[in-house]
Short mmCIF file of C-alpha atoms in Angstrom, two decimals:
data_model
loop_
_atom_site.label_atom_id
_atom_site.label_comp_id
_atom_site.label_asym_id
_atom_site.label_seq_id
_atom_site.Cartn_x
_atom_site.Cartn_y
_atom_site.Cartn_z
CA MET A 22 -51.97 -3.24 -23.86
CA SER A 23 -52.95 0.31 -24.97
CA ASP A 24 -51.33 1.91 -28.02
CA ASP A 25 -49.47 4.46 -25.86
CA PHE A 26 -48.09 1.71 -23.65
CA ASP A 27 -47.18 -0.42 -26.68
CA ALA A 28 -44.62 2.24 -27.56
CA ILE A 29 -42.77 1.85 -24.23
CA PRO A 30 -39.66 -0.23 -25.11
CA GLU A 31 -39.38 -1.88 -21.71
CA LEU A 32 -42.98 -3.16 -21.84
CA SER A 33 -42.48 -4.37 -25.41
CA ASP A 34 -39.38 -6.30 -24.38
CA LEU A 35 -41.19 -7.76 -21.36
CA GLU A 36 -43.66 -9.39 -23.75
CA SER A 37 -41.22 -10.30 -26.54
CA GLY A 38 -38.39 -11.65 -24.39
CA ARG A 39 -35.76 -9.46 -26.08
CA ASN A 40 -32.89 -7.61 -24.38
CA LEU A 41 -33.12 -9.38 -21.02
CA ILE A 42 -30.80 -9.83 -18.07
CA ARG A 43 -31.30 -12.47 -15.38
CA VAL A 44 -31.53 -11.81 -11.65
CA PRO A 45 -32.44 -14.25 -8.89
CA MET A 46 -34.85 -15.95 -8.74
CA GLU A 47 -35.15 -16.67 -12.48
CA GLN A 48 -36.38 -13.17 -13.29
CA ASN A 49 -36.04 -12.03 -16.90
CA VAL A 50 -35.60 -8.27 -16.60
CA PRO A 51 -35.86 -6.09 -19.74
CA PHE A 52 -32.59 -4.22 -20.24
CA THR A 53 -33.10 -1.64 -22.97
CA HIS A 54 -30.41 0.83 -23.99
CA ARG A 55 -31.95 3.59 -21.86
CA VAL A 56 -32.25 1.32 -18.79
CA ARG A 57 -28.62 0.35 -19.31
CA ALA A 58 -27.72 4.05 -19.53
CA LEU A 59 -29.24 4.63 -16.07
CA VAL A 60 -27.72 1.50 -14.54
CA ASP A 61 -24.25 2.32 -15.85
CA THR A 62 -24.11 5.74 -14.14
CA PRO A 63 -21.85 6.10 -11.07
CA GLU A 64 -24.86 7.17 -9.02
CA PHE A 65 -26.62 3.85 -9.66
CA GLN A 66 -23.54 1.64 -9.60
CA ARG A 67 -22.86 2.65 -5.98
CA LEU A 68 -25.90 0.54 -5.03
CA ALA A 69 -23.87 -2.57 -5.89
CA ASP A 70 -21.72 -1.82 -2.83
CA ILE A 71 -24.63 -1.34 -0.42
CA SER A 72 -26.25 -4.45 1.03
CA GLN A 73 -30.00 -4.79 1.09
CA LEU A 74 -30.21 -6.23 4.62
CA GLY A 75 -27.01 -4.99 6.25
CA LEU A 76 -26.63 -6.58 9.67
CA VAL A 77 -29.00 -9.47 8.91
CA ALA A 78 -26.02 -11.21 7.27
CA ARG A 79 -24.44 -11.60 10.74
CA VAL A 80 -27.21 -14.13 11.45
CA TYR A 81 -28.27 -15.32 7.98
CA PRO A 82 -24.98 -15.73 6.06
CA GLY A 83 -26.59 -15.72 2.61
CA ALA A 84 -28.20 -12.31 3.10
CA ARG A 85 -25.52 -10.45 1.14
CA HIS A 86 -27.61 -9.28 -1.80
CA THR A 87 -27.42 -5.62 -2.70
CA ARG A 88 -29.63 -2.62 -3.30
CA PHE A 89 -28.54 -2.93 -6.94
CA GLU A 90 -30.16 -6.34 -7.34
CA HIS A 91 -33.26 -5.25 -5.43
CA ALA A 92 -33.67 -2.14 -7.61
CA LEU A 93 -33.72 -4.27 -10.75
CA GLY A 94 -36.38 -6.48 -9.18
CA VAL A 95 -38.57 -3.51 -8.23
CA TYR A 96 -38.19 -2.09 -11.75
CA HIS A 97 -39.26 -5.48 -13.15
CA ASN A 98 -42.33 -5.48 -10.90
CA SER A 99 -43.29 -2.00 -12.09
CA LEU A 100 -43.45 -3.34 -15.65
CA ARG A 101 -45.64 -6.23 -14.53
CA TYR A 102 -48.00 -3.80 -12.75
CA LEU A 103 -48.16 -1.54 -15.81
CA GLN A 104 -48.77 -4.52 -18.07
CA ARG A 105 -51.74 -5.49 -15.93
CA MET A 106 -53.13 -1.99 -15.37
CA SER A 107 -52.85 -0.98 -19.05
CA THR A 108 -56.04 -2.99 -19.65
CA ASP A 109 -57.95 -0.80 -17.16
CA GLU A 110 -59.66 2.14 -18.89
CA ARG A 111 -59.79 4.19 -15.70
CA PHE A 112 -56.06 3.70 -15.19
CA ARG A 113 -55.25 4.75 -18.77
CA ALA A 114 -57.34 7.88 -18.26
CA VAL A 115 -55.00 8.94 -15.42
CA VAL A 116 -51.65 7.46 -16.45
CA ASP A 117 -50.34 8.37 -19.92
CA ARG A 118 -47.12 7.15 -21.49
CA HIS A 119 -44.99 9.82 -19.82
CA SER A 120 -46.44 8.97 -16.38
CA ALA A 121 -45.85 5.26 -16.98
CA GLU A 122 -42.22 5.93 -17.90
CA LEU A 123 -41.89 8.14 -14.82
CA LEU A 124 -43.08 5.19 -12.72
CA ILE A 125 -40.56 2.89 -14.42
CA VAL A 126 -37.54 5.11 -13.69
CA SER A 127 -38.80 5.90 -10.17
CA ALA A 128 -39.03 2.17 -9.44
CA LEU A 129 -35.48 1.63 -10.72
CA LEU A 130 -34.18 4.60 -8.70
CA HIS A 131 -36.34 4.29 -5.59
CA ASP A 132 -33.41 3.35 -3.31
CA LEU A 133 -30.97 5.83 -4.83
CA GLY A 134 -30.74 7.81 -1.59
CA HIS A 135 -29.89 4.80 0.57
CA TRP A 136 -26.60 4.88 2.40
CA PRO A 137 -25.03 1.88 4.19
CA PHE A 138 -27.04 0.68 7.22
CA CYS A 139 -29.60 3.36 6.41
CA HIS A 140 -32.56 2.06 8.40
CA PRO A 141 -30.93 1.64 11.84
CA ILE A 142 -29.34 5.07 11.39
CA GLU A 143 -32.65 6.65 10.37
CA ASP A 144 -34.43 5.02 13.32
CA MET A 145 -32.23 7.07 15.67
CA ALA A 146 -33.89 10.20 14.23
CA LEU A 147 -30.82 12.35 14.85
CA VAL A 148 -31.21 15.93 13.68
CA GLU A 149 -28.33 15.54 11.23
CA MET A 150 -29.99 12.66 9.38
CA PRO A 151 -32.05 13.34 6.26
CA PRO A 152 -34.60 10.71 5.17
CA HIS A 153 -33.07 8.64 2.39
CA GLU A 154 -35.85 9.66 -0.02
CA GLU A 155 -34.79 13.31 0.36
CA TYR A 156 -31.14 12.34 0.28
CA ALA A 157 -31.76 11.05 -3.26
CA SER A 158 -31.72 14.68 -4.43
CA ARG A 159 -27.95 14.60 -3.95
CA PHE A 160 -27.74 12.18 -6.87
CA LEU A 161 -30.70 13.35 -8.95
CA LEU A 162 -30.08 17.09 -9.07
CA GLY A 163 -27.19 18.97 -10.60
CA ASP A 164 -25.14 18.07 -13.65
CA GLY A 165 -24.16 14.46 -12.84
CA ALA A 166 -24.43 11.56 -15.26
CA LEU A 167 -27.75 10.30 -13.89
CA PRO A 168 -29.78 13.50 -14.34
CA ARG A 169 -28.35 13.88 -17.83
CA VAL A 170 -29.51 10.37 -18.78
CA LEU A 171 -32.98 11.08 -17.39
CA ARG A 172 -33.31 14.19 -19.52
CA ASP A 173 -31.59 12.99 -22.68
CA GLU A 174 -32.66 9.35 -22.87
CA TRP A 175 -36.02 9.40 -21.12
CA GLY A 176 -37.29 12.97 -21.50
CA ILE A 177 -37.94 13.07 -17.75
CA ASP A 178 -37.01 15.93 -15.44
CA PRO A 179 -35.22 14.66 -12.30
CA ASP A 180 -37.57 16.82 -10.21
CA GLU A 181 -40.43 14.61 -11.36
CA VAL A 182 -38.68 11.53 -9.97
CA LEU A 183 -38.04 13.29 -6.66
CA ASP A 184 -41.72 14.18 -6.50
CA VAL A 185 -42.64 10.49 -6.76
CA LEU A 186 -40.06 9.43 -4.17
CA SER A 187 -40.81 12.20 -1.67
CA ALA A 188 -44.13 13.97 -2.25
CA ARG A 189 -43.88 17.64 -3.21
CA THR A 190 -47.09 18.02 -5.19
CA ASP A 191 -50.51 16.47 -4.85
CA SER A 192 -52.77 15.17 -7.59
CA PRO A 193 -54.69 11.94 -8.28
CA ARG A 194 -52.02 10.94 -10.82
CA MET A 195 -49.12 11.40 -8.40
CA ARG A 196 -50.97 9.70 -5.54
CA LEU A 197 -51.59 6.74 -7.84
CA LEU A 198 -47.94 6.48 -8.89
CA ARG A 199 -46.82 6.68 -5.27
CA SER A 200 -49.28 3.99 -4.19
CA ILE A 201 -47.76 1.63 -6.76
CA LEU A 202 -44.25 2.37 -5.51
CA SER A 203 -45.00 2.66 -1.78
CA GLY A 204 -48.37 1.37 -0.62
CA PRO A 205 -49.97 -1.70 0.93
CA ILE A 206 -49.42 -3.83 -2.19
CA ASP A 207 -46.48 -2.15 -3.88
CA VAL A 208 -43.71 -3.15 -6.25
CA ASP A 209 -41.11 -2.71 -3.49
CA LYS A 210 -42.67 -5.15 -0.99
CA LEU A 211 -43.39 -7.65 -3.73
CA ASP A 212 -39.67 -7.79 -4.46
CA TYR A 213 -38.04 -7.55 -1.05
CA LEU A 214 -40.21 -10.22 0.60
CA ASP A 215 -39.33 -12.69 -2.14
CA ARG A 216 -35.67 -11.69 -2.52
CA ASP A 217 -34.86 -11.40 1.19
CA SER A 218 -36.46 -14.77 1.84
CA LEU A 219 -34.49 -16.37 -0.99
CA HIS A 220 -31.11 -15.05 0.16
CA CYS A 221 -31.75 -15.71 3.85
CA GLY A 222 -32.56 -19.32 3.02
CA VAL A 223 -36.03 -19.23 4.59
CA PRO A 224 -39.40 -19.90 2.92
CA TYR A 225 -41.51 -17.33 4.75
CA GLY A 226 -41.49 -14.42 2.29
CA ARG A 227 -42.18 -16.48 -0.81
CA HIS A 228 -45.38 -18.29 0.12
CA PHE A 229 -47.98 -16.06 -1.49
CA ASP A 230 -49.37 -15.96 -5.01
CA LYS A 231 -47.73 -12.91 -6.59
CA GLN A 232 -49.18 -13.56 -10.03
CA ARG A 233 -52.72 -13.81 -8.65
CA LEU A 234 -52.17 -10.62 -6.68
CA ILE A 235 -51.02 -8.70 -9.76
CA GLN A 236 -53.90 -10.06 -11.84
CA SER A 237 -56.37 -8.76 -9.24
CA LEU A 238 -55.10 -5.15 -9.30
CA VAL A 239 -57.63 -2.40 -10.09
CA LEU A 240 -58.00 1.28 -9.30
CA ASN A 241 -59.67 2.30 -6.08
CA GLU A 242 -63.01 4.07 -6.09
CA THR A 243 -61.50 7.57 -6.13
CA GLY A 244 -59.00 6.69 -8.86
CA ASP A 245 -55.91 7.80 -6.92
CA GLY A 246 -54.58 4.47 -5.66
CA LEU A 247 -54.58 0.72 -6.06
CA ALA A 248 -57.26 -1.71 -4.95
CA ILE A 249 -57.73 -5.41 -5.58
CA THR A 250 -60.67 -7.47 -6.74
CA SER A 251 -62.18 -10.09 -4.49
CA LYS A 252 -60.24 -12.76 -6.43
CA GLY A 253 -57.02 -11.40 -4.92
CA LYS A 254 -58.21 -11.56 -1.31
CA THR A 255 -56.43 -14.80 -0.36
CA ALA A 256 -53.20 -13.78 -2.11
CA ALA A 257 -53.24 -10.46 -0.23
CA GLU A 258 -53.84 -12.20 3.11
CA LEU A 259 -50.90 -14.51 2.47
CA MET A 260 -48.72 -11.52 1.54
CA VAL A 261 -49.55 -9.85 4.85
CA PHE A 262 -48.77 -13.06 6.69
CA ALA A 263 -45.49 -13.45 4.76
CA ARG A 264 -44.46 -9.96 5.81
CA TYR A 265 -45.43 -10.62 9.42
CA VAL A 266 -43.34 -13.80 9.57
CA MET A 267 -40.36 -12.16 7.83
CA PHE A 268 -40.37 -9.44 10.48
CA SER A 269 -40.70 -11.99 13.26
CA GLU A 270 -38.09 -14.48 12.02
CA VAL A 271 -35.65 -12.29 10.06
CA TYR A 272 -35.80 -8.49 10.36
CA TRP A 273 -36.54 -8.49 14.12
CA HIS A 274 -34.86 -11.80 14.99
CA HIS A 275 -33.29 -11.30 18.41
CA ALA A 276 -29.70 -11.87 17.22
CA VAL A 277 -30.21 -9.51 14.27
CA ARG A 278 -31.46 -6.89 16.70
CA ALA A 279 -28.47 -7.52 18.99
CA ALA A 280 -26.09 -6.74 16.10
CA THR A 281 -28.25 -3.77 15.12
CA SER A 282 -28.20 -2.41 18.68
CA MET A 283 -24.41 -2.73 18.87
CA PHE A 284 -24.02 -0.89 15.57
CA ALA A 285 -26.56 1.79 16.51
CA ARG A 286 -24.96 2.58 19.88
CA SER A 287 -21.55 2.85 18.22
CA PHE A 288 -22.84 5.13 15.50
CA TYR A 289 -24.65 7.27 18.05
CA GLU A 290 -21.45 7.74 20.07
CA LEU A 291 -19.15 8.32 17.09
CA HIS A 292 -21.22 10.16 14.46
CA GLY A 293 -20.01 13.57 15.61
CA LYS A 294 -16.51 12.70 14.36
CA PHE A 295 -17.62 12.44 10.73
CA ASP A 296 -18.64 14.57 7.81
CA LEU A 297 -21.92 12.71 7.43
CA ARG A 298 -22.46 13.85 3.86
CA ALA A 299 -19.16 12.24 2.86
CA LEU A 300 -19.76 9.17 5.04
CA PHE A 301 -23.19 8.52 3.51
CA GLY A 302 -21.65 8.48 0.04
CA SER A 303 -19.45 5.51 0.96
CA SER A 304 -19.91 1.78 0.46
CA ASP A 305 -20.67 -0.72 3.24
CA ALA A 306 -17.01 -1.67 3.50
CA GLU A 307 -15.84 1.94 3.56
CA MET A 308 -18.28 2.95 6.29
CA ILE A 309 -17.36 -0.09 8.39
CA GLY A 310 -13.68 0.78 8.03
CA GLU A 311 -14.27 4.42 9.02
CA LEU A 312 -16.30 3.43 12.08
CA ARG A 313 -13.82 0.80 13.25
CA GLN A 314 -10.98 3.29 12.90
CA ALA A 315 -12.87 5.97 14.84
CA GLY A 316 -13.85 3.45 17.53
CA ARG A 317 -10.33 2.26 18.34
CA GLY A 318 -9.40 2.99 21.92
CA THR A 319 -12.98 3.97 22.84
CA PRO A 320 -15.75 1.98 24.56
CA CYS A 321 -17.25 1.47 21.09
CA GLU A 322 -14.33 -0.66 19.96
CA ALA A 323 -15.71 -3.83 21.57
CA LEU A 324 -19.14 -3.19 20.03
CA LEU A 325 -17.82 -2.66 16.51
CA GLU A 326 -15.31 -5.49 16.63
CA GLY A 327 -17.98 -7.83 17.97
CA VAL A 328 -20.11 -7.13 14.91
CA PHE A 329 -17.51 -6.52 12.18
CA GLY A 330 -14.28 -8.04 13.52
CA ARG A 331 -12.76 -11.42 12.73
CA GLN A 332 -14.36 -12.98 15.82
CA ARG A 333 -18.12 -12.60 15.96
CA ARG A 334 -19.20 -11.60 19.46
CA LEU A 335 -22.80 -10.52 19.63
CA TYR A 336 -24.43 -9.28 22.81
CA LYS A 337 -26.84 -11.61 24.61
CA ARG A 338 -30.53 -11.11 25.23
CA ALA A 339 -31.06 -10.41 28.95
CA ALA A 340 -34.80 -9.70 28.79
CA GLU A 341 -37.59 -8.90 26.35
CA TYR A 342 -41.00 -7.31 26.72
CA ASN A 343 -44.04 -6.90 24.48
CA HIS A 344 -47.39 -5.16 24.68
CA TYR A 345 -49.22 -8.29 25.82
CA GLN A 346 -46.85 -9.88 28.33
CA ALA A 347 -45.17 -6.90 29.98
CA ALA A 348 -47.26 -3.90 29.05
CA ALA A 349 -45.94 -1.45 31.67
CA ILE A 350 -42.26 -1.72 30.67
CA TYR A 351 -43.11 -2.01 26.99
CA GLU A 352 -45.24 1.14 26.97
CA ARG A 353 -42.55 3.01 28.88
CA LEU A 354 -39.85 2.35 26.27
CA ALA A 355 -41.51 1.61 22.92
CA GLY A 356 -41.46 4.53 20.50
CA ARG A 357 -39.08 6.61 22.63
CA PRO A 358 -36.33 8.73 21.07
CA TYR A 359 -33.04 6.91 20.75
CA ALA A 360 -31.31 9.35 23.12
CA THR A 361 -33.82 8.34 25.80
CA LEU A 362 -33.00 4.66 25.28
CA VAL A 363 -29.29 5.43 25.68
CA GLU A 364 -30.00 7.35 28.87
CA CYS A 365 -32.08 4.46 30.26
CA ALA A 366 -29.43 1.89 29.33
CA THR A 367 -26.76 3.95 31.06
CA ALA A 368 -28.92 4.19 34.18
CA LEU A 369 -29.51 0.43 34.07
CA ALA A 370 -25.75 -0.18 33.86
CA GLU A 371 -25.33 1.90 37.03
CA CYS A 372 -28.05 -0.11 38.80
CA LEU A 373 -26.37 -3.34 37.74
CA SER A 374 -23.02 -2.07 39.02
CA SER A 375 -24.54 -1.57 42.47
CA GLU A 376 -26.38 -4.90 42.39
CA LEU A 377 -23.38 -6.95 41.23
CA GLY A 378 -20.77 -5.08 43.25
CA ARG A 379 -18.53 -4.43 40.23
CA PRO A 380 -18.33 -1.80 37.52
CA VAL A 381 -20.57 -2.32 34.49
CA PRO A 382 -19.48 -0.02 31.63
CA PRO A 383 -22.37 1.93 30.06
CA THR A 384 -21.81 0.33 26.64
CA ASP A 385 -22.17 -3.17 28.14
CA VAL A 386 -25.95 -2.60 28.35
CA LEU A 387 -28.12 -1.76 25.34
CA ILE A 388 -31.86 -1.21 25.11
CA ASP A 389 -33.57 -1.94 21.80
CA ALA A 390 -37.12 -0.77 21.25
CA PRO A 391 -39.53 -0.12 18.38
CA PRO A 392 -38.80 3.28 16.79
CA PRO A 393 -41.28 6.17 17.07
CA HIS A 394 -42.77 5.62 13.62
CA ARG A 395 -45.25 2.77 13.26
CA GLU A 396 -45.75 0.40 10.36
CA ILE A 397 -48.11 1.48 7.61
CA GLU A 398 -51.47 -0.18 8.11
CA PHE A 399 -52.76 -2.44 5.36
CA ALA A 400 -55.34 0.08 4.17
CA ILE A 401 -56.54 -1.11 0.79
CA ASP A 402 -60.00 -1.64 -0.66
CA VAL A 403 -61.43 -4.81 -2.19
CA TYR A 404 -63.67 -4.48 -5.24
CA PHE A 405 -66.58 -6.88 -5.73
CA PRO A 406 -67.45 -6.76 -9.45
CA LYS A 407 -70.88 -8.39 -9.23
CA GLU A 408 -72.06 -5.89 -6.65
CA LYS A 409 -69.92 -3.05 -8.07
CA VAL A 410 -68.91 -2.07 -4.55
CA TYR A 411 -65.62 -1.41 -2.73
CA ARG A 412 -65.09 -2.56 0.85
CA PRO A 413 -62.12 -1.95 3.20
CA PHE A 414 -59.87 -4.99 3.46
CA GLN A 415 -60.08 -4.92 7.27
CA GLN A 416 -63.84 -5.39 6.93
CA VAL A 417 -63.47 -8.29 4.51
CA SER A 418 -60.60 -9.94 6.40
CA PRO A 419 -60.34 -9.13 10.14
CA VAL A 420 -57.19 -11.27 10.41
CA VAL A 421 -55.36 -8.77 8.22
CA ASP A 422 -56.12 -5.95 10.64
CA ALA A 423 -54.58 -7.96 13.48
CA LEU A 424 -51.47 -9.03 11.56
CA ALA A 425 -50.76 -5.81 9.69
CA ARG A 426 -51.30 -3.41 12.54
CA LYS A 427 -51.43 -4.77 16.09
CA GLN A 428 -49.02 -7.67 15.76
CA PHE A 429 -46.32 -5.73 13.91
CA ASP A 430 -45.94 -2.91 16.35
CA ASP A 431 -47.11 -4.47 19.60
CA TYR A 432 -45.68 -7.98 19.46
CA VAL A 433 -43.06 -8.60 16.75
CA LYS A 434 -41.18 -5.40 17.53
CA GLN A 435 -40.35 -6.12 21.14
CA VAL A 436 -38.43 -4.13 23.71
CA ARG A 437 -35.21 -6.01 24.45
CA VAL A 438 -32.24 -5.55 26.76
CA PHE A 439 -28.93 -6.81 25.38
CA VAL A 440 -25.77 -7.14 27.45
CA ALA A 441 -22.12 -8.03 26.90
CA PRO A 442 -21.64 -11.84 26.87
CA GLU A 443 -19.64 -11.88 30.11
CA LEU A 444 -22.49 -10.08 31.88
CA ALA A 445 -25.26 -12.39 30.66
CA ALA A 446 -24.61 -15.27 33.10
CA ALA A 447 -24.67 -12.99 36.15
CA ILE A 448 -27.94 -11.43 35.07
CA GLY A 449 -29.41 -14.87 34.37
CA GLU A 450 -28.86 -15.79 38.02
CA MET A 451 -30.24 -12.49 39.31
CA ASN A 452 -33.66 -12.04 40.88
CA GLY A 453 -35.48 -8.79 40.30
CA PHE A 454 -34.01 -7.69 36.96
CA ASP A 455 -37.37 -6.21 35.93
CA ALA A 456 -37.39 -4.11 39.10
CA LEU A 457 -33.92 -2.78 38.25
CA LEU A 458 -35.11 -1.85 34.76
CA GLU A 459 -38.17 -0.11 36.16
CA ARG A 460 -35.94 1.87 38.53
CA ALA A 461 -33.60 2.84 35.68
CA THR A 462 -36.50 3.98 33.48
CA ARG A 463 -38.61 5.64 36.18
CA HIS A 464 -37.95 9.12 34.79
CA VAL A 465 -39.52 8.19 31.42
CA ALA A 466 -43.04 9.55 31.40
#
């Protein structure tokens, strides 16, 4: 480790084994006085009341870990990356001690702007919704406890952290820090795949060689991002596959998406009743309570009680479509604004009312589709030391291109129609459901 990096207390404690706390799964996380000072602030402590996976727990009961636990894991990974990269002369030429400490605090605070059920709310892309990275400024700026600790204990301006989390300036140094925090092989993915898999009770996100991957890290050819050596190729392929399977079996599991669709439709209908700034400062339990109260006596009551009430009552899958098996319907609905999906679902409910000869309330039919934004492609270079040449990973491993790009957005993230349980049997006996859906969505260009 370089002399400058030797003076970073967190890296010293990582090697010595001093001042540690334990988080699952058997992680020894350095907990220096200045890390403790950040963690003990009200702004950070709120993450202990915000779940990492939200509605996934309605299907995987163990998935009740928090953003707080995840943040500690991401911080721990940042130390492991710095420990590895400190032996790289090109890295040390770009990243000095201050930049390394900026990465450490940015990793610890990377989810600071998350509010409860942030991702399904963000996917609706409502004009009132700020991205959670920008929302972090609420907690980082001003005269709160957290910004004071950053200045007094770390010598870091909160604006610098915001610049890492949501790019405001551009330089090779900042691009490099951001690639470590949010890139193809970043400290965030390395934690959430492992941690989510552990708490969900599934093996899929843990079957790749994290140590080998970290040992293979190098700078890319331009010096503004991460690359891996050829020794890390297999570990990287397995990481991509782990992420693919976690999306398929956990994050986009059909029952998880049913609960997510029920929550999203309720939030869409009710969000105008709230001061969103105040609502987004609440815990999971507080937001659920506010929504259930606002939904009483409205069509959203059945949706919210089915997800959050004492009796679980998730909507049933009536149909699903992907790019390969039902391209016409899929292309018509995938990536559409959420308001368009609501409009199409309402039209489908009207078509079903006519077909079944009885009223079908609009909120009995929900359409779930991939959001407009697509997954980040696995764009990373592989360095071959003997030849002293960098090659794109897609060129070295064509399977990665298929899994990381095409399969994520065109197959795993399917278009699905969910309906109230009492409606599912009637639709199951119906001929021509696809034709009804096509009629209901005909106006979508």
